[in-house]
Tab-separated table of C-alpha atoms in Angstrom:
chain	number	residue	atom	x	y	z
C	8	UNK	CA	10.077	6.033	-24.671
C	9	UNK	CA	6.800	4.891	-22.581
C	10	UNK	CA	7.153	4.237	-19.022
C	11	UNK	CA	5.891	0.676	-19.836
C	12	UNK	CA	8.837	0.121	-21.584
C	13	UNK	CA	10.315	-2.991	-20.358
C	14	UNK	CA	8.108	-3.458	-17.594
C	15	UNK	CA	6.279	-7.511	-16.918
C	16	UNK	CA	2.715	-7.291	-17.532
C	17	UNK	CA	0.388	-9.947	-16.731
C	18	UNK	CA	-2.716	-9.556	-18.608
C	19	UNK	CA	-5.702	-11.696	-17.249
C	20	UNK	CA	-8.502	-12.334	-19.896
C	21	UNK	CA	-11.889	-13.302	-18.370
C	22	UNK	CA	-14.980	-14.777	-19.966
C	23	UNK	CA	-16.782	-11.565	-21.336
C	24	UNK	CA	-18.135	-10.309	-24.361
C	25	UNK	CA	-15.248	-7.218	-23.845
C	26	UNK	CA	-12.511	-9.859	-24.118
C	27	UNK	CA	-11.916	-8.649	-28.111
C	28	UNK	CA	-10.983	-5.384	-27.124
C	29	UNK	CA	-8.183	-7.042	-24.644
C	30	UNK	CA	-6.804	-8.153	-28.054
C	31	UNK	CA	-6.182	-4.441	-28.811
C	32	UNK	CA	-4.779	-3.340	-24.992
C	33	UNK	CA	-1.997	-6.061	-25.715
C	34	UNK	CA	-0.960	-4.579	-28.958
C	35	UNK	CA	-0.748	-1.279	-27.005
C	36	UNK	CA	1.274	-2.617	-24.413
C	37	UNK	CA	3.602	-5.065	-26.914
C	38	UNK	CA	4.002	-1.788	-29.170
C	39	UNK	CA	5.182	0.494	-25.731
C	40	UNK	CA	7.693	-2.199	-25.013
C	41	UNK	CA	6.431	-4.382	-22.378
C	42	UNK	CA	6.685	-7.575	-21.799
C	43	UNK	CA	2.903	-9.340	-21.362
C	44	UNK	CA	2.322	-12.834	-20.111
C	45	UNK	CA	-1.305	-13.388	-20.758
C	46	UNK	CA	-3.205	-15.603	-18.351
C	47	UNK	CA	-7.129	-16.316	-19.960
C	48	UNK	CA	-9.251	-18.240	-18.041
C	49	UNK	CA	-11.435	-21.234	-19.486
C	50	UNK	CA	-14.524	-18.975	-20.085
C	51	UNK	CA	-12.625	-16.790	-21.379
C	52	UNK	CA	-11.306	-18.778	-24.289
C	53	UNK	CA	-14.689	-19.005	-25.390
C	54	UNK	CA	-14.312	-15.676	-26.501
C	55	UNK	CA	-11.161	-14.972	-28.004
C	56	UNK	CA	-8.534	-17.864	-28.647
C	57	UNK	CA	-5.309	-18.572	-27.292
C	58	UNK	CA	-3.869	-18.725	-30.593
C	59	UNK	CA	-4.360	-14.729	-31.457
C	60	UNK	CA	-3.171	-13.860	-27.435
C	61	UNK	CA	0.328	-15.566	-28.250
C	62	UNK	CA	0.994	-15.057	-31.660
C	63	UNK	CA	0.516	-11.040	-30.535
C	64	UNK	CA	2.183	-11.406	-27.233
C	65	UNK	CA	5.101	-13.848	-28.451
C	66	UNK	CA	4.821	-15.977	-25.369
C	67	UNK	CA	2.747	-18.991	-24.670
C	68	UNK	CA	-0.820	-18.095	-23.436
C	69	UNK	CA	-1.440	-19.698	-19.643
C	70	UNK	CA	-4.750	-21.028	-19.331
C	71	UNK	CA	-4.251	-24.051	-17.108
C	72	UNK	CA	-2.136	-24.934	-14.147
C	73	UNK	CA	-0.410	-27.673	-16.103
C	74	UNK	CA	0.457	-28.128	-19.683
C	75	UNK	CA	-2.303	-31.591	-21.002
C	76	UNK	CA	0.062	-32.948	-23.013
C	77	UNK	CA	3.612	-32.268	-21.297
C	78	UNK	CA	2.027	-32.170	-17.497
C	79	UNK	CA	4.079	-28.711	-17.364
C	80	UNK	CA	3.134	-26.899	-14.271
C	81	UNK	CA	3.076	-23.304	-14.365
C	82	UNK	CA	3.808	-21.528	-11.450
C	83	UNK	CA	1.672	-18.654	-10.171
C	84	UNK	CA	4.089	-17.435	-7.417
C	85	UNK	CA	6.996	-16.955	-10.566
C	86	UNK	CA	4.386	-14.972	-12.259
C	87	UNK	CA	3.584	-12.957	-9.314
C	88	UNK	CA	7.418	-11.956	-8.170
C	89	UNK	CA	8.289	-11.238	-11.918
C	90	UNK	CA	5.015	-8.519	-13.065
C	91	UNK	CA	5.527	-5.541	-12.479
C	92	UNK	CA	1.862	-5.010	-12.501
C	93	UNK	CA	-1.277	-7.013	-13.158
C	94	UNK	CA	-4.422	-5.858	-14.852
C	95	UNK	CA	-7.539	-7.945	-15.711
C	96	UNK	CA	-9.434	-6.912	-18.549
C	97	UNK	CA	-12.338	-7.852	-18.907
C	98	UNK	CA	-12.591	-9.133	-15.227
C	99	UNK	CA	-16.166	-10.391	-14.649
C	100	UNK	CA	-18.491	-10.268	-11.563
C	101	UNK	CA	-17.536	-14.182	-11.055
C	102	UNK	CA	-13.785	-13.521	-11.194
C	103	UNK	CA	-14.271	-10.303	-8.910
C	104	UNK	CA	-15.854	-12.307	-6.282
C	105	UNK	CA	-13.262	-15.105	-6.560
C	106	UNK	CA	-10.687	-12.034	-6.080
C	107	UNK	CA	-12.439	-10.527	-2.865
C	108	UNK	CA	-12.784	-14.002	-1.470
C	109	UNK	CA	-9.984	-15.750	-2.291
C	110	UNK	CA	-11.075	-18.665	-4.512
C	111	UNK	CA	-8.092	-20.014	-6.112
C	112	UNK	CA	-9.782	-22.437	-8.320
C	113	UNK	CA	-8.271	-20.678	-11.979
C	114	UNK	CA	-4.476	-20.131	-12.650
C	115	UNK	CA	-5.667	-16.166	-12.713
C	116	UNK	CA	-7.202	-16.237	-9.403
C	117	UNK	CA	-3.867	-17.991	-8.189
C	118	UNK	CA	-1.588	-15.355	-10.113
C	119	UNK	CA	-3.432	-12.945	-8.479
C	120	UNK	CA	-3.253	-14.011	-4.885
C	121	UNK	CA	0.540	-14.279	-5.467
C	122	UNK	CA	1.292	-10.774	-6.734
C	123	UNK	CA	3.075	-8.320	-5.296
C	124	UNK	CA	2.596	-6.184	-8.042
C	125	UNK	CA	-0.005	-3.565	-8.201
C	126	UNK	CA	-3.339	-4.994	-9.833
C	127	UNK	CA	-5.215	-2.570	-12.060
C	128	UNK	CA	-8.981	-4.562	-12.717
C	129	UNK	CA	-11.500	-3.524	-15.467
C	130	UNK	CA	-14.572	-4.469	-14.798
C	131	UNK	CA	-17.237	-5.353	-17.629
C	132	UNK	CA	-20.652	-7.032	-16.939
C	133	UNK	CA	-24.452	-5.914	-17.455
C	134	UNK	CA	-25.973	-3.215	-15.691
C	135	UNK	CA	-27.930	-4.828	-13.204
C	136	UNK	CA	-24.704	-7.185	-12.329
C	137	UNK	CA	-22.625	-3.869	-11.675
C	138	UNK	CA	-24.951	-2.607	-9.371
C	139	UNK	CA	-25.796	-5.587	-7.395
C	140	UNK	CA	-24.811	-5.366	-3.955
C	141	UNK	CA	-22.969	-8.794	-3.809
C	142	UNK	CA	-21.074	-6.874	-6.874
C	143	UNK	CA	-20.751	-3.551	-5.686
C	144	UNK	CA	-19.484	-5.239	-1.961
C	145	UNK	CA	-16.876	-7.156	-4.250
C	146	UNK	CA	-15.765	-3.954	-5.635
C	147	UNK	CA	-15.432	-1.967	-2.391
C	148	UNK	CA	-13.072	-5.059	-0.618
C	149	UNK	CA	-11.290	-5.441	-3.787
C	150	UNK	CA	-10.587	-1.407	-3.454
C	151	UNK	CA	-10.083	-1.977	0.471
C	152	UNK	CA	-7.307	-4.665	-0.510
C	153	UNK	CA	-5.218	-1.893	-2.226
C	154	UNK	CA	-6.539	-3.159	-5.999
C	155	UNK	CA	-6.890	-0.434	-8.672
C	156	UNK	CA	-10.807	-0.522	-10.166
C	157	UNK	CA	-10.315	1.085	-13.211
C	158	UNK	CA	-14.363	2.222	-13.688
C	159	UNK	CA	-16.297	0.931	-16.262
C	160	UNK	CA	-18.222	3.160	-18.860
C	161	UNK	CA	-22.241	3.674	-19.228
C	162	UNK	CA	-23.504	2.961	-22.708
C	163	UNK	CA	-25.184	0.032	-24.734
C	164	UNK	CA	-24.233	-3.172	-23.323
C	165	UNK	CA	-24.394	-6.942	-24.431
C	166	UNK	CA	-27.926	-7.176	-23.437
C	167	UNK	CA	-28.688	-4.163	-26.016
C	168	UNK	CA	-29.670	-2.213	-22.626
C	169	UNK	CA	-27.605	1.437	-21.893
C	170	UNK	CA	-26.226	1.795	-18.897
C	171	UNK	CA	-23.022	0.984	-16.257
C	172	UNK	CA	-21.064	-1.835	-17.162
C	173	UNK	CA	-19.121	-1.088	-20.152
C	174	UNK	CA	-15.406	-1.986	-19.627
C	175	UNK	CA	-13.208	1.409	-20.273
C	176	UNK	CA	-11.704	1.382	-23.255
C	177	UNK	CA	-8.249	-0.535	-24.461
C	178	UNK	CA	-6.642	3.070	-24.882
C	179	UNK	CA	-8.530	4.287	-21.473
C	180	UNK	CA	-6.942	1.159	-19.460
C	181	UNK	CA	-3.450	1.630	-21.488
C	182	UNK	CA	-3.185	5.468	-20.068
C	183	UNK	CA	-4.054	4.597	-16.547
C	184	UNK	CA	-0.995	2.142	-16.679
C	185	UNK	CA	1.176	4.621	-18.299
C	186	UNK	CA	0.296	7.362	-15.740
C	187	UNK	CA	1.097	4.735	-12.598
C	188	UNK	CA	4.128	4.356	-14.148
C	189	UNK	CA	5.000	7.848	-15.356
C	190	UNK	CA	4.793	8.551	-12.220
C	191	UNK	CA	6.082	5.644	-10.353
C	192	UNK	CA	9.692	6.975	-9.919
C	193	UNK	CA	8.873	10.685	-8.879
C	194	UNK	CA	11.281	10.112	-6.098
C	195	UNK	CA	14.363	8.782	-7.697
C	196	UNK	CA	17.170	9.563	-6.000
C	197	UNK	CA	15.967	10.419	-2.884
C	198	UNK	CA	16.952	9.310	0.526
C	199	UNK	CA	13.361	8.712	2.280
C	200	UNK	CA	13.744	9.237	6.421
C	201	UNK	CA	10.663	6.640	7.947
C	202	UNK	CA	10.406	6.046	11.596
C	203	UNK	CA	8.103	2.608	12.260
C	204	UNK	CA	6.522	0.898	15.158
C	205	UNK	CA	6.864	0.992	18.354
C	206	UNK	CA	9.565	1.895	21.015
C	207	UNK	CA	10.142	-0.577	23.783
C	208	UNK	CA	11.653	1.105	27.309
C	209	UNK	CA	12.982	-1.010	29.586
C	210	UNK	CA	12.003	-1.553	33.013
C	211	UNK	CA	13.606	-4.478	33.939
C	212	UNK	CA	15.614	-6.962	31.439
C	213	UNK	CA	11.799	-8.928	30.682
C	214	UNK	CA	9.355	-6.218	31.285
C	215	UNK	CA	9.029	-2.697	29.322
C	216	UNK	CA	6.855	0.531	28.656
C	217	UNK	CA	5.172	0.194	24.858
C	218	UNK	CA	2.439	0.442	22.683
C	219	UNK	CA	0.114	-1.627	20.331
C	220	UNK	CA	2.159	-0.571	16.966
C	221	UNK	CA	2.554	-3.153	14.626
C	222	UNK	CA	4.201	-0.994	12.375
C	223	UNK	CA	2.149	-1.783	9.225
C	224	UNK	CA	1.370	1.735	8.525
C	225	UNK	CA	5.071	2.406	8.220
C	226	UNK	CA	6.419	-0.160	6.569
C	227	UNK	CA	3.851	0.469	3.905
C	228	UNK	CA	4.956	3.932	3.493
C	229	UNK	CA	8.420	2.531	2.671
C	230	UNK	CA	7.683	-0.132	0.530
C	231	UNK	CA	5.332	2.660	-1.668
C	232	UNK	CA	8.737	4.991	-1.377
C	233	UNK	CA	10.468	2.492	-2.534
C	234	UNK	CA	8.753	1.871	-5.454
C	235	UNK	CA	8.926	5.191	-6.594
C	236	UNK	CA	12.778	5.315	-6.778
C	237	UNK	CA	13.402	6.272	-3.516
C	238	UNK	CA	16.338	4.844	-1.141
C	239	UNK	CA	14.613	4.246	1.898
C	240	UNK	CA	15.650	4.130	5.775
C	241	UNK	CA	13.573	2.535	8.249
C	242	UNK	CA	14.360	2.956	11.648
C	243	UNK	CA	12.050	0.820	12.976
C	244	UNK	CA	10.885	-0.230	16.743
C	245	UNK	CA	10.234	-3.923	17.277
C	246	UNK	CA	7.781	-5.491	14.919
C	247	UNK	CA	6.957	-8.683	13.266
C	248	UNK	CA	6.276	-7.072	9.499
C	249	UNK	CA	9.267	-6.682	7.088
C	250	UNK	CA	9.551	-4.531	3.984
C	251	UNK	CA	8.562	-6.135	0.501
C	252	UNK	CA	10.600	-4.196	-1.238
C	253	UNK	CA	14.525	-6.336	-0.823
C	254	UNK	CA	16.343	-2.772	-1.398
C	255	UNK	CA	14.402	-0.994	1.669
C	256	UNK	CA	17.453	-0.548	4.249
C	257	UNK	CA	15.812	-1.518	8.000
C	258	UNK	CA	17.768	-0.402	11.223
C	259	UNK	CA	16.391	-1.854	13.902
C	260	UNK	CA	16.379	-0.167	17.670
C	261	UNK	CA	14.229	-0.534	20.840
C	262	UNK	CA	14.217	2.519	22.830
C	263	UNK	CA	13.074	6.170	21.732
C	264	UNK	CA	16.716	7.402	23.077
C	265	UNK	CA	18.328	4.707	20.408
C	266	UNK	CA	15.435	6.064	17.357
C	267	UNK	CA	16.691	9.568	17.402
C	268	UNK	CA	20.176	8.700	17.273
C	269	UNK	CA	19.953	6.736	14.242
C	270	UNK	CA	17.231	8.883	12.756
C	271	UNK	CA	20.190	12.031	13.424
C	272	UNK	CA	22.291	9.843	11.161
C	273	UNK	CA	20.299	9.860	8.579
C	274	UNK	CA	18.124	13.039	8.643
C	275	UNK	CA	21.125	15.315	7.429
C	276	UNK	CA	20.798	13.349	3.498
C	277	UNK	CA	17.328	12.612	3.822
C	278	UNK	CA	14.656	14.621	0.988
C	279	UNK	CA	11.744	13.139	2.543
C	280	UNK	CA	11.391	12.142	6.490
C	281	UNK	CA	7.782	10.650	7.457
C	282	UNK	CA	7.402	10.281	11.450
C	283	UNK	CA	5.126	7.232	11.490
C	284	UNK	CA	6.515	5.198	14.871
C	285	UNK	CA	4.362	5.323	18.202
C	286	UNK	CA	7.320	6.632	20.288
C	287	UNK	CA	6.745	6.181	24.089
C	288	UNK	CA	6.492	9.286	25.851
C	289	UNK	CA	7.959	8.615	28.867
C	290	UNK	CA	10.605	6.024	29.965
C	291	UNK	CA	11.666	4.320	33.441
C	292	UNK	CA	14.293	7.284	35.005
C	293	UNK	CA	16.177	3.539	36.256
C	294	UNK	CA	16.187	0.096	34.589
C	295	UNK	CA	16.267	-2.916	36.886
C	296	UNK	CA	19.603	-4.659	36.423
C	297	UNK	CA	17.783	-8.139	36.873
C	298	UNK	CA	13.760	-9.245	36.879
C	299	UNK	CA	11.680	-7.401	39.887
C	300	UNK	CA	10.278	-10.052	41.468
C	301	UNK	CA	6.236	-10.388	42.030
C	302	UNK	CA	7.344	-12.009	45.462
C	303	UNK	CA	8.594	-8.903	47.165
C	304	UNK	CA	5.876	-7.645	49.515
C	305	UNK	CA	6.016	-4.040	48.086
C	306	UNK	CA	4.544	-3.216	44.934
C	307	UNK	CA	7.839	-1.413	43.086
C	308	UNK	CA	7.251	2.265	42.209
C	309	UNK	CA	8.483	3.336	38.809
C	310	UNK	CA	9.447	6.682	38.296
C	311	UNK	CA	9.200	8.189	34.670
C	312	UNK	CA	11.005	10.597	32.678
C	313	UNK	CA	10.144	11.994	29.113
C	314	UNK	CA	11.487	10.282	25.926
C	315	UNK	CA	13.336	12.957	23.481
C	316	UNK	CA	10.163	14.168	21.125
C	317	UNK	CA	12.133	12.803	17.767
C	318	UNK	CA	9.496	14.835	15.193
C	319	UNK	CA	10.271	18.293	17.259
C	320	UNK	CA	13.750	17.712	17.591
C	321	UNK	CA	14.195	16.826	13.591
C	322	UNK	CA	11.840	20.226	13.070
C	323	UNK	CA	14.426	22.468	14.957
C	324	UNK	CA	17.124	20.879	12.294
C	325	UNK	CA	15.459	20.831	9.438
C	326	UNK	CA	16.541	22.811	6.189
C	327	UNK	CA	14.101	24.358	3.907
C	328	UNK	CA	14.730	21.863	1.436
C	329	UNK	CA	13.750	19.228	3.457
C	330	UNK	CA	9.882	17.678	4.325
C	331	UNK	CA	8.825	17.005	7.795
C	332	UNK	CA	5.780	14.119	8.309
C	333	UNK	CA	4.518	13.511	11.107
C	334	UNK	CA	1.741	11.573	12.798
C	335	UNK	CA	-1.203	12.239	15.384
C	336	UNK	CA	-2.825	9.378	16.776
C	337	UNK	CA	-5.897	10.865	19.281
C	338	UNK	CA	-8.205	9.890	20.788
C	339	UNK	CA	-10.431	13.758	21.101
C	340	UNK	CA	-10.359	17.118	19.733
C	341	UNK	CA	-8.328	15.482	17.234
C	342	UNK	CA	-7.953	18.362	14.638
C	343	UNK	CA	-7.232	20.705	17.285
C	344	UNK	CA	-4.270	18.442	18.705
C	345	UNK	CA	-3.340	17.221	15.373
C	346	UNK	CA	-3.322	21.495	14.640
C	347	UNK	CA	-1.303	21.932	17.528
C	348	UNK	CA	1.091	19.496	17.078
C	349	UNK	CA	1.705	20.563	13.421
C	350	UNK	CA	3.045	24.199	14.616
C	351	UNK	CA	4.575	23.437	17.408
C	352	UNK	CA	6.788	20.256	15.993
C	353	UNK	CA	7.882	22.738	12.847
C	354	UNK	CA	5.919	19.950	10.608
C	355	UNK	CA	5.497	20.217	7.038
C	356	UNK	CA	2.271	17.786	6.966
C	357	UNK	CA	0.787	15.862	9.438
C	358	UNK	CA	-1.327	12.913	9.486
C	359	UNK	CA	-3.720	12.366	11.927
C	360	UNK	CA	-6.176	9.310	12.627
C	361	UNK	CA	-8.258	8.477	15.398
C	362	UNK	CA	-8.871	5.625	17.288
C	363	UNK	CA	-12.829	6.434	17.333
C	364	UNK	CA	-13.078	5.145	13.502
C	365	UNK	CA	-13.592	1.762	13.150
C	366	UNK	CA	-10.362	0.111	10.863
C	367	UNK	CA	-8.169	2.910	12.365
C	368	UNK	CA	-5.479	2.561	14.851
C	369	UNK	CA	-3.123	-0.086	15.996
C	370	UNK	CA	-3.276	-3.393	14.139
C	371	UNK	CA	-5.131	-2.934	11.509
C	372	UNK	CA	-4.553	-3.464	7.487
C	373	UNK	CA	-6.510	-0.242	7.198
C	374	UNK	CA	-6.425	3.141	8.285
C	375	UNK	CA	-8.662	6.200	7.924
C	376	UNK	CA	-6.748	9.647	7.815
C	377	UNK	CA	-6.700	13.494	7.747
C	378	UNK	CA	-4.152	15.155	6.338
C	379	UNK	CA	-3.334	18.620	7.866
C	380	UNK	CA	-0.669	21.430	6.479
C	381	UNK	CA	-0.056	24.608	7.461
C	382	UNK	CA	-2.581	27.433	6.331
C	383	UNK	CA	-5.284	25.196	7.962
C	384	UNK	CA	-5.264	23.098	4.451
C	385	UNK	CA	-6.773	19.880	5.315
C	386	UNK	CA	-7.910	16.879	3.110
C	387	UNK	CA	-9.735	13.942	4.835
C	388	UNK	CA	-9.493	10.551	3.040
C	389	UNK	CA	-12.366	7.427	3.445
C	390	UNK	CA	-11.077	4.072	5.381
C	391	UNK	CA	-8.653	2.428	2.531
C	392	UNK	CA	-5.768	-0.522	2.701
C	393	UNK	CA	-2.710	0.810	4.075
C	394	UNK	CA	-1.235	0.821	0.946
C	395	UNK	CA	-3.432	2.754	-0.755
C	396	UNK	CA	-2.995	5.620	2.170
C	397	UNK	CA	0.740	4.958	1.786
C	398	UNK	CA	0.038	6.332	-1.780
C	399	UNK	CA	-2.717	9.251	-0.680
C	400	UNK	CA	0.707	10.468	1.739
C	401	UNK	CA	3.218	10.327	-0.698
C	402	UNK	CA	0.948	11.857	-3.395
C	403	UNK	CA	0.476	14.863	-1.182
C	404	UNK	CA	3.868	15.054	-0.264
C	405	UNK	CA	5.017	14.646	-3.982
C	406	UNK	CA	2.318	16.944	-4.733
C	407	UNK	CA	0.430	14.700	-6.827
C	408	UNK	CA	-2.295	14.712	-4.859
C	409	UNK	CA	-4.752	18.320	-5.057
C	410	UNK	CA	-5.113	20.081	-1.906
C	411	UNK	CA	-8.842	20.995	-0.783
């Protein structure tokens, strides 16, 4: 049976000479079993006809936000929460740039910027196109965004010239979606351990020792477990973001004392346990029972202690059949502290990232990272979405991913 097999598919058809061979990828993915809702824009029904795209598909083509002769509206945010992916084929330099900016002027453009589905995009377009830089810009924020560019091909092109531009074949574009999905559920039935965000310790009942986590990076992490099979545990600091994913189970503390205990809970059944929260090192030794006033004429003294170190204290229980992740966020010598941190925690992996790259850090929707394991094995990744590094962790945890 092929992974596509019963999975939602929305193909988007865009006005290209290529869009004839999108007639073939939908027999490919009708014949593995999938279920394909084709959206075409109006260009691109001056290529290949509605009329083929349903009769092969067996469901209405979408073309328009209403219906012209029953005023039916269709509804881009249905199509987004029921794909399970999303791949434009051909996708032109116009639709591209719609896509990186956000121009919801077509229904596929709409779809698009409702799904929470992976998108897979196949570019096609002449030569010179591809490798303009508005193009090639479009490309690299579309990539940034988390979006899948499946590369086109060099060879002869509409214009009868050779060269980069050719969208990759139906069959090419029908493996990479088999492959995403082949290996979509590589964790099923696993318990995945994730700590996220910040902890908050208490000085007073209004004021408290933190951080800047926003807990993107870890909440990413679960949502990309999670859609490999996984069950998946957040213990998570307080943050504004919540999972995607509705079966990713979140257990919500504040202090560093309160994330160990519940990540002790869990650790014993976990497979996988990633260490992606900012803990606070050090905590108040006293909490004030009510607010310290500004008013008093001495300036209060706090007196720290140090948190529990959660990632060295799950390394001194962890079984061989379990995998230790942790985190390094520096600030210098990284790779020697990230190195350090690594033996000394019992770590399987660690990920480091420094606040000295630009995207990296606290905040952001990207990251830039370094992936250490023991052996001094290290493999250093470009600034991506954190979703895509999300994947580039789990893929080296999985193994998926080949170590250099």
């Amino acid at each position: 049976m092929s992974p596509l097999s019963g999975k939602n598919i929305v193909l988007g058809i865009t006005g290209g000479i290529a869009a004839y061979k999108s007639v073939t990828l939908l027999r490919l993915l009708v014949k593995a079993g999938a279920e394909v809702q084709v959206i075409i824009t109006p260009n691109g029904k001056e290529f290949i006809t509605p009329v083929t795209l349903s009769s092969l598909s067996g469901r209405p083509v979408i073309s328009e936000f209403f219906t012209a002769n029953t005023g039916e509206w269709h509804s881009h945010v249905d199509l987004g929460l029921w794909a399970d992916a999303m791949v434009i084929a051909p996708a032109t330099a116009s639709t591209m740039a719609k896509m990186a900016c956000g121009v919801a002027d077509n229904m596929l453009v709409t779809s698009y910027l409702s799904a929470r589905a992976p998108v897979f995009v196949a570019p096609a377009m002449d030569l010179d196109m591809m490798a303009h830089p508005a193009t090639v810009r479009n490309i690299d924020r579309l990539r940034a965004d988390g979006v899948h560019i499946i590369e086109p091909a060099e060879g002869e092109l509409a214009s009868h010239l050779v060269g980069k531009g050719r969208m990759e074949e139906p069959e090419g574009i029908f493996r990479v979606l088999e492959d995403y999905f082949s290996a979509g559920q590589d964790l099923a039935g696993k318990t995945v351990l994730i700590t996220a965000g910040p902890t908050y310790e208490r000085i007073d009942p209004v004021r408290f020792i933190g951080n800047y986590s926003s807990g993107k990076m870890g909440y990413a992490l679960a949502d990309e477990a999670a859609a490999r099979g996984a069950r998946v545990v957040v213990v998570s600091g307080p943050v504004a973001v919540r999972p995607e994913n509705p079966s990713v189970d979140v257990r919500h503390v504040e202090s560093a004392c309160e994330m160990l205990a519940e990540c002790e809970k869990v650790f014993p059944e976990a497979y996988i346990a990633i260490m992606a929260a900012a803990v606070a090192d050090y905590a108040p030794v006293s909490t004030a029972a009510s607010k310290i006033k500004r008013e008093r004429d001495e300036v209060p003294v706090i007196h720290l202690k140090k948190n529990p170190d959660i990632a060295a204290t799950l390394g001194q229980a962890k079984r061989g059949d379990q995998v230790l992740v942790g985190f390094a966020l520096e600030t210098d010598h990284e790779l020697d502290n990230a190195a350090d941190k690594l033996r000394r925690k019992n770590l399987d992996m660690i990920v480091l990232n420094s606040l000295r790259d630009a995207g990296a850090g606290f905040g952001t929707d990207t990251n830039k990272i370094t992936i250490l394991r023991p052996g001094g094995i290290r493999t250093e990744y470009p600034l991506k979405s954190k979703k895509e590094v999300a994947r580039d962790i789990l893929d080296n945890i999985t193994g998926k991913s080949p170590l250099v």
